[in-house]
XYZ file of C-alpha atoms in Angstrom:
501
model
C 26.665 -57.791 5.041
C 28.850 -55.229 5.209
C 30.120 -55.100 9.240
C 28.986 -58.995 9.405
C 33.123 -58.989 9.834
C 33.379 -56.399 12.288
C 30.361 -58.345 14.375
C 32.021 -61.546 14.610
C 34.951 -59.254 15.557
C 32.872 -57.652 17.961
C 31.143 -61.368 19.418
C 34.612 -62.607 19.955
C 36.038 -59.403 22.124
C 32.412 -58.716 23.774
C 33.201 -60.953 27.082
C 37.608 -59.684 27.284
C 36.376 -56.251 26.522
C 33.626 -56.317 29.178
C 36.053 -57.610 31.534
C 38.254 -54.654 30.674
C 35.960 -52.311 31.373
C 36.355 -50.987 27.671
C 33.386 -49.184 25.330
C 31.636 -50.748 22.753
C 33.377 -49.099 19.401
C 31.452 -46.997 16.951
C 31.197 -48.200 13.695
C 29.751 -46.049 10.460
C 29.615 -46.455 6.977
C 29.275 -44.381 4.170
C 28.796 -44.425 0.578
C 30.346 -41.137 -0.316
C 28.307 -39.205 1.865
C 25.714 -41.800 2.749
C 25.415 -43.725 5.172
C 24.758 -47.256 4.745
C 25.408 -48.619 8.046
C 25.916 -48.503 11.340
C 26.485 -50.318 14.135
C 24.052 -50.095 17.187
C 25.556 -47.984 19.536
C 26.818 -45.952 16.665
C 22.821 -45.023 15.823
C 22.403 -44.164 19.390
C 25.282 -41.691 19.034
C 23.669 -40.445 15.509
C 20.527 -39.675 17.412
C 21.891 -38.006 19.927
C 23.687 -35.697 18.057
C 22.725 -31.823 17.372
C 20.709 -31.899 13.641
C 22.042 -30.919 10.520
C 21.608 -31.375 6.662
C 22.498 -35.272 6.559
C 24.217 -38.198 8.814
C 27.917 -36.922 7.045
C 27.583 -33.765 8.406
C 26.292 -34.616 12.013
C 29.226 -36.814 12.849
C 31.789 -35.184 10.622
C 30.914 -31.743 12.926
C 31.051 -33.508 16.574
C 34.114 -35.472 15.566
C 36.653 -32.574 14.219
C 37.012 -30.702 17.327
C 38.089 -34.073 18.885
C 40.539 -35.235 16.738
C 43.063 -32.755 15.069
C 42.987 -33.041 11.514
C 40.035 -34.562 10.480
C 38.384 -32.709 8.392
C 41.704 -32.231 6.049
C 42.691 -36.198 5.814
C 38.772 -36.877 4.654
C 39.922 -34.786 1.523
C 42.261 -38.141 0.657
C 41.103 -42.221 0.368
C 42.321 -43.496 3.953
C 44.248 -46.190 1.735
C 45.142 -49.616 2.131
C 46.891 -49.180 5.704
C 43.981 -46.586 7.024
C 44.631 -43.900 9.658
C 44.363 -43.422 12.593
C 43.602 -40.046 15.003
C 43.884 -39.666 18.884
C 42.069 -37.526 21.084
C 42.977 -35.582 24.410
C 41.053 -38.296 26.453
C 42.272 -41.690 25.017
C 39.626 -41.527 22.372
C 40.727 -43.093 18.926
C 38.960 -42.581 15.385
C 40.135 -45.148 12.950
C 39.269 -44.704 9.142
C 39.595 -47.743 6.631
C 38.629 -47.899 2.900
C 39.810 -47.172 -0.496
C 38.900 -45.313 -3.521
C 36.277 -47.924 -4.796
C 34.947 -49.157 -1.518
C 33.399 -47.567 0.799
C 34.810 -45.200 3.967
C 34.782 -47.119 7.874
C 34.753 -44.806 10.707
C 35.534 -46.744 13.949
C 35.630 -44.859 17.100
C 36.701 -46.142 20.416
C 36.372 -44.242 23.310
C 38.840 -43.597 25.752
C 39.031 -45.236 29.274
C 40.395 -42.830 31.694
C 40.322 -44.372 35.289
C 38.013 -41.215 35.946
C 35.400 -42.256 33.566
C 32.250 -43.488 34.654
C 32.188 -46.809 32.537
C 28.181 -47.603 33.341
C 27.956 -44.567 31.022
C 27.895 -44.169 27.514
C 30.225 -40.856 27.366
C 30.050 -40.086 23.697
C 26.519 -39.972 23.891
C 26.639 -38.413 27.262
C 28.678 -35.322 25.567
C 26.481 -35.114 22.820
C 23.605 -34.551 25.090
C 24.903 -32.207 26.983
C 26.056 -30.926 23.809
C 22.813 -30.156 22.624
C 21.009 -29.234 26.027
C 23.788 -26.249 26.282
C 22.840 -25.423 22.497
C 19.227 -25.110 23.531
C 19.705 -23.572 26.140
C 21.440 -20.796 24.961
C 19.172 -20.375 22.247
C 16.585 -19.920 24.716
C 18.080 -17.503 26.848
C 18.751 -15.589 23.428
C 14.839 -15.214 22.070
C 13.380 -11.751 23.160
C 10.157 -13.931 23.474
C 9.281 -14.556 27.523
C 8.863 -18.660 27.286
C 7.515 -20.453 30.101
C 6.097 -23.751 31.848
C 3.420 -24.053 34.146
C 2.697 -27.675 35.898
C -1.064 -29.435 36.353
C -1.910 -26.652 39.021
C -1.056 -23.514 37.308
C 2.754 -22.945 39.208
C 5.413 -21.523 37.052
C 7.998 -24.944 36.755
C 10.499 -23.219 33.573
C 11.322 -19.876 32.705
C 14.160 -18.266 30.257
C 15.905 -15.183 30.258
C 13.906 -13.308 28.251
C 10.099 -14.069 30.910
C 12.595 -13.415 33.967
C 13.458 -10.092 32.629
C 9.566 -9.430 31.779
C 8.558 -9.813 35.269
C 11.584 -7.819 36.961
C 10.269 -4.795 35.332
C 6.903 -5.272 36.165
C 8.091 -5.718 39.648
C 10.587 -3.001 39.707
C 13.186 -5.224 41.423
C 16.140 -7.089 40.219
C 16.310 -10.152 38.099
C 17.896 -11.949 41.022
C 15.944 -10.996 44.382
C 12.484 -12.217 42.490
C 10.949 -14.935 44.550
C 10.039 -18.384 42.985
C 8.220 -19.660 41.971
C 7.499 -16.908 39.407
C 4.106 -14.803 38.624
C 2.423 -16.219 35.466
C 2.101 -13.903 32.868
C -0.848 -15.214 32.000
C -3.179 -14.394 35.782
C -5.875 -16.565 35.107
C -4.262 -19.392 33.411
C -7.085 -20.626 30.684
C -8.475 -24.026 30.965
C -6.232 -26.815 28.490
C -9.130 -26.461 26.159
C -8.410 -23.141 25.536
C -5.604 -22.883 23.740
C -6.489 -19.937 21.515
C -4.486 -16.912 21.430
C -4.702 -13.845 24.118
C -3.747 -10.705 23.985
C -2.356 -9.585 27.631
C -1.614 -5.737 28.503
C 1.047 -6.032 31.508
C 0.551 -2.931 33.597
C 3.787 -0.738 33.332
C 5.635 2.893 32.052
C 4.457 2.450 29.292
C 2.334 -0.854 29.207
C 3.534 -3.784 27.537
C 0.857 -5.923 25.233
C 2.253 -9.653 24.558
C 0.263 -12.132 22.292
C -0.014 -15.545 24.476
C -0.095 -18.966 22.810
C 0.207 -21.804 25.165
C -0.112 -25.444 24.075
C -1.304 -27.765 26.644
C -1.208 -31.137 25.244
C 1.019 -32.985 27.503
C -0.692 -31.808 30.576
C 1.656 -29.396 31.602
C 1.400 -26.040 29.870
C 4.011 -24.723 27.569
C 3.665 -20.769 26.798
C 4.857 -18.235 24.666
C 4.384 -14.413 24.186
C 4.756 -12.607 21.536
C 5.372 -8.560 22.250
C 2.776 -6.624 19.806
C 3.153 -2.979 21.150
C 3.610 -2.212 17.638
C 0.800 -3.949 16.659
C -1.515 -2.672 19.255
C -0.830 0.813 18.650
C -1.400 0.563 14.519
C -4.700 -1.083 15.958
C -5.717 1.286 17.815
C -4.286 4.517 15.046
C -6.690 2.579 12.689
C -9.216 2.591 14.769
C -9.049 6.063 15.689
C -9.138 6.878 12.061
C -11.470 4.881 11.000
C -13.503 6.960 13.952
C -12.638 10.354 12.529
C -13.304 9.533 9.001
C -17.101 7.626 10.245
C -17.562 11.436 12.327
C -16.047 13.401 9.075
C -18.460 11.036 6.156
C -21.343 11.418 8.400
C -20.818 15.214 8.055
C -20.226 15.057 4.246
C -23.162 16.425 1.604
C -21.876 13.719 -0.731
C -22.921 9.943 -0.726
C -19.801 7.902 -0.118
C -20.191 3.788 -1.071
C -17.434 1.473 -0.713
C -17.529 -1.461 -2.569
C -14.827 -4.098 -1.341
C -12.843 -6.318 -3.982
C -16.052 -9.197 -3.770
C -17.896 -6.118 -4.828
C -20.105 -5.829 -1.456
C -21.015 -2.821 0.227
C -18.473 -2.364 2.670
C -18.981 1.419 4.158
C -21.225 4.175 3.594
C -22.508 7.310 4.897
C -26.046 8.988 6.051
C -25.980 11.564 3.020
C -26.004 8.147 0.226
C -29.050 7.170 2.127
C -30.771 10.921 1.558
C -29.569 11.461 -1.916
C -30.351 7.300 -3.116
C -32.999 7.225 -0.750
C -32.228 3.403 -0.017
C -33.208 2.888 4.163
C -29.922 2.133 5.954
C -31.782 -1.597 6.597
C -31.476 -2.092 2.718
C -27.712 -0.653 2.316
C -26.591 -2.539 6.326
C -27.341 -6.266 4.579
C -23.867 -5.397 1.955
C -25.562 -5.671 -1.124
C -23.106 -6.669 -4.163
C -22.650 -4.105 -6.681
C -25.886 -4.858 -8.899
C -27.863 -5.186 -6.720
C -27.460 -1.879 -5.636
C -27.922 -0.144 -8.990
C -30.822 -2.455 -9.302
C -32.653 -1.223 -6.170
C -31.314 2.707 -7.701
C -32.958 1.766 -11.092
C -36.703 0.343 -8.756
C -36.394 3.694 -6.964
C -36.468 5.789 -10.154
C -33.114 7.491 -8.803
C -30.688 6.687 -12.054
C -31.492 8.330 -15.713
C -34.329 6.181 -17.179
C -32.384 3.289 -19.549
C -34.046 2.262 -22.426
C -33.776 -1.550 -22.146
C -33.176 -3.613 -19.149
C -30.017 -5.358 -21.214
C -28.408 -2.353 -22.384
C -28.880 -1.338 -18.187
C -26.707 -4.061 -17.492
C -24.126 -3.491 -20.304
C -23.805 -0.059 -18.631
C -23.432 -1.383 -14.581
C -20.955 -3.681 -15.975
C -19.498 -0.897 -17.760
C -19.575 1.670 -14.746
C -17.823 -1.901 -12.603
C -14.457 -1.306 -15.445
C -14.529 2.263 -15.840
C -14.875 2.355 -12.198
C -12.158 0.042 -11.532
C -9.296 1.919 -13.871
C -10.099 5.217 -12.358
C -11.693 6.778 -15.556
C -16.006 6.870 -14.338
C -17.764 10.209 -13.771
C -20.857 11.366 -15.361
C -23.831 13.023 -14.836
C -27.245 12.083 -14.000
C -30.306 13.510 -15.230
C -33.053 12.115 -12.791
C -36.556 12.168 -13.940
C -37.469 13.742 -10.460
C -35.448 16.776 -11.922
C -32.528 16.557 -9.419
C -29.155 16.513 -11.194
C -26.801 14.149 -9.478
C -22.227 14.181 -10.583
C -21.327 10.326 -9.896
C -17.597 9.590 -9.596
C -15.780 6.309 -9.100
C -12.737 5.797 -8.138
C -10.350 2.524 -7.409
C -9.383 2.097 -4.034
C -5.843 -0.100 -2.688
C -6.971 -4.178 -2.743
C -9.007 -3.577 -5.338
C -11.623 -2.102 -3.897
C -14.165 1.201 -5.270
C -15.414 3.944 -4.422
C -18.728 5.943 -5.698
C -19.639 9.671 -5.052
C -22.720 11.241 -5.431
C -23.294 14.530 -4.869
C -25.907 16.643 -5.468
C -25.636 19.409 -8.361
C -28.601 20.256 -9.251
C -28.173 23.631 -7.637
C -25.254 24.409 -9.370
C -26.119 23.320 -12.640
C -29.229 25.180 -12.244
C -27.222 28.052 -12.106
C -24.812 27.285 -14.532
C -27.336 26.760 -16.481
C -29.113 30.464 -15.960
C -25.923 32.022 -16.568
C -25.613 30.429 -19.530
C -29.212 31.265 -21.009
C -28.310 35.156 -19.673
C -25.235 35.113 -21.372
C -26.912 34.116 -24.724
C -29.299 36.281 -23.975
C -26.632 39.161 -24.091
C -24.596 37.872 -27.081
C -28.337 37.911 -29.452
C -28.280 41.323 -27.504
C -24.836 42.223 -28.743
C -25.713 40.948 -32.198
C -28.954 43.388 -33.051
C -26.983 45.759 -32.349
C -26.195 47.990 -35.597
C -22.428 49.420 -33.741
C -19.462 46.884 -34.084
C -18.568 46.042 -30.571
C -15.442 43.765 -28.768
C -14.704 43.727 -25.508
C -11.376 43.053 -24.210
C -9.837 41.500 -21.335
C -7.044 43.290 -19.040
C -4.505 41.265 -21.005
C -5.761 42.555 -24.028
C -7.344 39.946 -25.347
C -10.837 39.732 -27.191
C -13.488 37.828 -25.118
C -16.701 39.259 -26.635
C -17.349 40.201 -29.921
C -20.972 40.421 -31.645
C -22.094 40.011 -35.366
C -21.499 43.699 -36.394
C -18.241 43.358 -35.933
C -18.023 40.215 -38.082
C -19.565 42.238 -40.906
C -17.051 44.865 -40.792
C -14.201 43.225 -40.226
C -14.731 39.586 -41.892
C -13.627 37.933 -38.276
C -15.794 35.839 -36.525
C -14.426 35.676 -32.550
C -16.870 32.926 -31.583
C -15.326 30.642 -34.073
C -11.690 30.476 -32.765
C -10.739 28.110 -29.907
C -7.518 30.181 -28.976
C -7.884 33.329 -27.524
C -6.851 35.978 -29.622
C -5.481 38.933 -28.455
C -5.296 42.796 -30.196
C -2.314 42.886 -31.551
C -3.229 40.128 -33.874
C -6.617 41.979 -34.355
C -4.345 45.103 -35.404
C -2.676 43.328 -38.350
C -5.989 42.128 -39.353
C -7.719 45.921 -39.300
C -4.158 47.561 -40.638
C -4.301 45.160 -43.858
C -7.843 46.322 -44.601
C -7.699 50.152 -44.057
C -5.330 52.697 -44.723
C -1.759 53.466 -43.626
C -2.249 54.960 -39.746
C -0.650 54.294 -36.228
C -3.873 53.929 -34.998
C -3.631 50.819 -34.560
C -0.653 50.644 -32.701
C -2.081 53.692 -30.389
C -5.223 51.468 -29.711
C -3.027 48.839 -28.906
C -0.779 50.673 -26.579
C -4.399 52.211 -25.115
C -6.149 48.465 -24.471
C -2.754 47.284 -22.758
C -2.553 50.394 -20.155
C -3.537 49.525 -16.350
C -3.854 52.277 -14.403
C -6.793 55.063 -15.020
C -7.389 55.652 -18.367
C -10.148 58.218 -20.227
C -12.655 57.786 -22.880
C -10.767 56.971 -25.586
C -12.033 57.860 -29.537
C -10.259 58.051 -33.469
C -11.118 57.949 -36.812
C -9.620 55.693 -39.646
C -10.647 55.237 -43.633
C -10.718 51.923 -44.777
C -9.126 51.283 -48.319
C -12.892 51.144 -50.275
C -12.983 54.460 -48.731
C -15.166 53.841 -46.373
C -14.637 56.205 -42.971
C -14.821 53.800 -39.913
C -15.038 55.552 -36.522
C -13.398 54.294 -33.537
C -14.757 54.779 -29.968
C -12.993 52.944 -26.617
C -14.609 53.061 -22.984
C -13.086 51.211 -19.946
C -14.877 48.977 -17.880
C -15.171 47.671 -14.355
C -12.367 45.332 -13.601
C -9.854 46.786 -15.997
C -11.809 45.470 -19.521
C -11.997 47.912 -22.323
C -15.224 47.987 -24.175
C -14.259 48.627 -28.015
C -16.983 50.565 -30.593
C -16.814 50.608 -34.726
C -19.232 52.796 -36.700
C -18.780 52.391 -40.020
C -20.078 55.779 -41.797
C -20.294 56.512 -45.677
C -17.882 60.534 -45.780
C -15.593 61.884 -47.543
C -13.744 63.678 -44.654
C -10.529 63.787 -44.120
C -9.358 61.588 -41.739
C -8.616 62.576 -38.255
C -8.238 61.064 -34.394
C -9.514 62.236 -31.320
C -7.377 61.076 -29.134
C -8.338 63.075 -25.964
C -11.223 65.231 -25.285
C -10.304 68.772 -26.476
C -7.174 67.466 -29.161
C -7.664 66.120 -32.442
C -5.019 64.093 -34.025
C -4.263 63.775 -37.754
C -2.475 60.776 -38.777
C 0.179 60.988 -41.060
C -0.624 59.178 -44.099
């Protein structure tokens, strides 16, 4: 309806325009930026214009370089008289419409004597512009592109393809023979369109992931460089082989469960420690199935009931996901396993099974020996205290507790000789003996046995004897004697020192 008047005018002038050799004008009608109507030649022109967000932008991008001042003129309404622009080739563009009316653009191509009137020059120019743009894009792509015919011969290539073939053959691009060789070598059948990875010989070799499309009959191919991907995969495979060899020699059993909680990796030590056969582990059992088989093989601590066992397995999985699971399993067979679970990337979980039976047996024997030694010390009549080279008390017996009222085994923090000297000084008459004892305990060089006597406030005499031990430790003996003799100190063999009181 909006172009009815123009169509009548066009039909009236059709014969005269054809005789005069003029092209049919292109008429566009816009409401704002929305195309509401266009003449048939205008629609043909729009179809040949380069792509863009909408018809308005595509058309203005095509017309602005040809008609100076067009972009600024579009900011205001043309008015009742309209506006006309003229291009260098004789083409004219008329703008008509008002503030409340649609904008009409009428484009009339030029009729120079050199123009071929049998061809729509605007459409041809638009097609050539788009063709040039596509050629520039394809030539600037870093991916080799080429096209082959039904026989597999190369019929078209881009600049990246020429560069690859030139580097591979070792000659300049202008010296390459035509047709160029196909990078695929033996071209795949039309039904085989899966990507192929091809290595091209050279220094160094270059890898390409080639994608082919034969839906149109001829072959269209794209080669995507994948050197970095191949290097990463090679490094990963080498690392996996190294890890597999390392895990194979580990005495610790390893079981890795993926994010679906299926066994993804294990080592031979796992089979030896859990007595689960490789044929079962290679089926990739689920997390719970793995522990159920351990329970059937009596390779876990004996559970009280099955319901509680299932809850325990769920707790293991939850604690492993956060990296807070570590436990010692005392198995019915007498063996002791340390089981550790740690989270891995991508939601995986790794379990470590370590046989610590020998360590636990050694620790038990050592603990029993310590307890036996402690029991022997506790049955001695003489009070004994052992100090480290740093002057910290590491061992005392029951007689020491009876004399001084201090139980060293009941303290959580280390107690040094200076703190004990204050305790001793508070229970004895004033004396320099305790300062000398503290200095003696802190000496690091060679020392001789040391002895002294002090008197408690109650009048009881206490004899001190200090003996250096191997490794820098010192043993101090305290023997209480009921006597009224004066207090004296035997500082070194052959010398008696009387403390000031």
